[in-house]
Amino acid sequence: SINGSVRLDGDVVVDRSVHTVNGGIRTRAGTDIGGEVKTVNGEIELRATRVRDDVITSNGDIEVVDGSEIEGDIIVRGKRSWLGRLFSFGSSQHPNLTISSDSVVHGDIHLYREVDLDIHPDAQVGEVITHF
């Protein structure tokens, strides 16, 4: 999707990846995504979902909850583009990354900008690596 959200209700199997540019991605229990989950300007909400590759955003929040499992990395890319900054009207809010106690990230968390982290101490995650 270019300008729209993607919502996957429970027990959906996606063989490849799920991408949006200006829209969120929301999944529900039983969703299995064979590739990456990626958006530029939108929230990613994974509930009881397995992602077999990376989860990537630039300007959106990421919520990994209800026993979700990410086999790859979580990547929050660098600052917004000049066009995004032009239309943000001075907003400097950082994206949020939330990972619940029962969720797993097998890879690392790569942060290329400031992010507000809410990672439960019991969550299983790789290393948090800052690149800024």
PDB file of N, CA and C in Angstrom, residues 1 10 12 19 24 36 40 64 73 75 93 99:
ATOM      1  N   SER A   1       0.841  -1.183   0.000  1.00  0.00           N
ATOM      2  CA  SER A   1       0.000   0.000   0.000  1.00  0.00           C
ATOM      3  C   SER A   1       0.882   1.242   0.000  1.00  0.00           C
ATOM      4  N   GLY A  10      -6.999 -12.169  12.589  1.00  0.00           N
ATOM      5  CA  GLY A  10      -6.388 -13.407  13.063  1.00  0.00           C
ATOM      6  C   GLY A  10      -6.254 -14.519  12.047  1.00  0.00           C
ATOM      7  N   VAL A  12      -4.008 -15.272   9.696  1.00  0.00           N
ATOM      8  CA  VAL A  12      -3.668 -14.951   8.311  1.00  0.00           C
ATOM      9  C   VAL A  12      -2.209 -15.333   8.074  1.00  0.00           C
ATOM     10  N   HIS A  19       4.255  -4.130   3.295  1.00  0.00           N
ATOM     11  CA  HIS A  19       4.858  -2.795   3.232  1.00  0.00           C
ATOM     12  C   HIS A  19       3.780  -1.738   3.057  1.00  0.00           C
ATOM     13  N   GLY A  24      -0.562   2.607   8.554  1.00  0.00           N
ATOM     14  CA  GLY A  24      -0.163   1.678   9.600  1.00  0.00           C
ATOM     15  C   GLY A  24      -0.319   0.235   9.167  1.00  0.00           C
ATOM     16  N   GLU A  36       9.418  -9.340   5.714  1.00  0.00           N
ATOM     17  CA  GLU A  36       9.529  -8.202   6.628  1.00  0.00           C
ATOM     18  C   GLU A  36       8.219  -7.434   6.721  1.00  0.00           C
ATOM     19  N   VAL A  40       6.949   3.571   6.377  1.00  0.00           N
ATOM     20  CA  VAL A  40       7.698   4.805   6.552  1.00  0.00           C
ATOM     21  C   VAL A  40       6.984   5.690   7.563  1.00  0.00           C
ATOM     22  N   VAL A  64       4.961  -4.459  19.891  1.00  0.00           N
ATOM     23  CA  VAL A  64       5.123  -5.900  19.747  1.00  0.00           C
ATOM     24  C   VAL A  64       4.585  -6.520  21.033  1.00  0.00           C
ATOM     25  N   ASP A  73      15.524  -8.374  12.929  1.00  0.00           N
ATOM     26  CA  ASP A  73      15.805  -7.182  13.730  1.00  0.00           C
ATOM     27  C   ASP A  73      14.609  -6.242  13.739  1.00  0.00           C
ATOM     28  N   ILE A  75      14.243  -2.219  13.258  1.00  0.00           N
ATOM     29  CA  ILE A  75      15.054  -1.112  12.769  1.00  0.00           C
ATOM     30  C   ILE A  75      14.200   0.150  12.734  1.00  0.00           C
ATOM     31  N   GLN A  93       8.349  14.868  18.102  1.00  0.00           N
ATOM     32  CA  GLN A  93       8.033  13.690  18.891  1.00  0.00           C
ATOM     33  C   GLN A  93       8.837  12.501  18.400  1.00  0.00           C
ATOM     34  N   ILE A  99       7.593  -3.352  23.712  1.00  0.00           N
ATOM     35  CA  ILE A  99       7.687  -4.805  23.611  1.00  0.00           C
ATOM     36  C   ILE A  99       7.199  -5.385  24.933  1.00  0.00           C
TER      37      ILE A  99
END
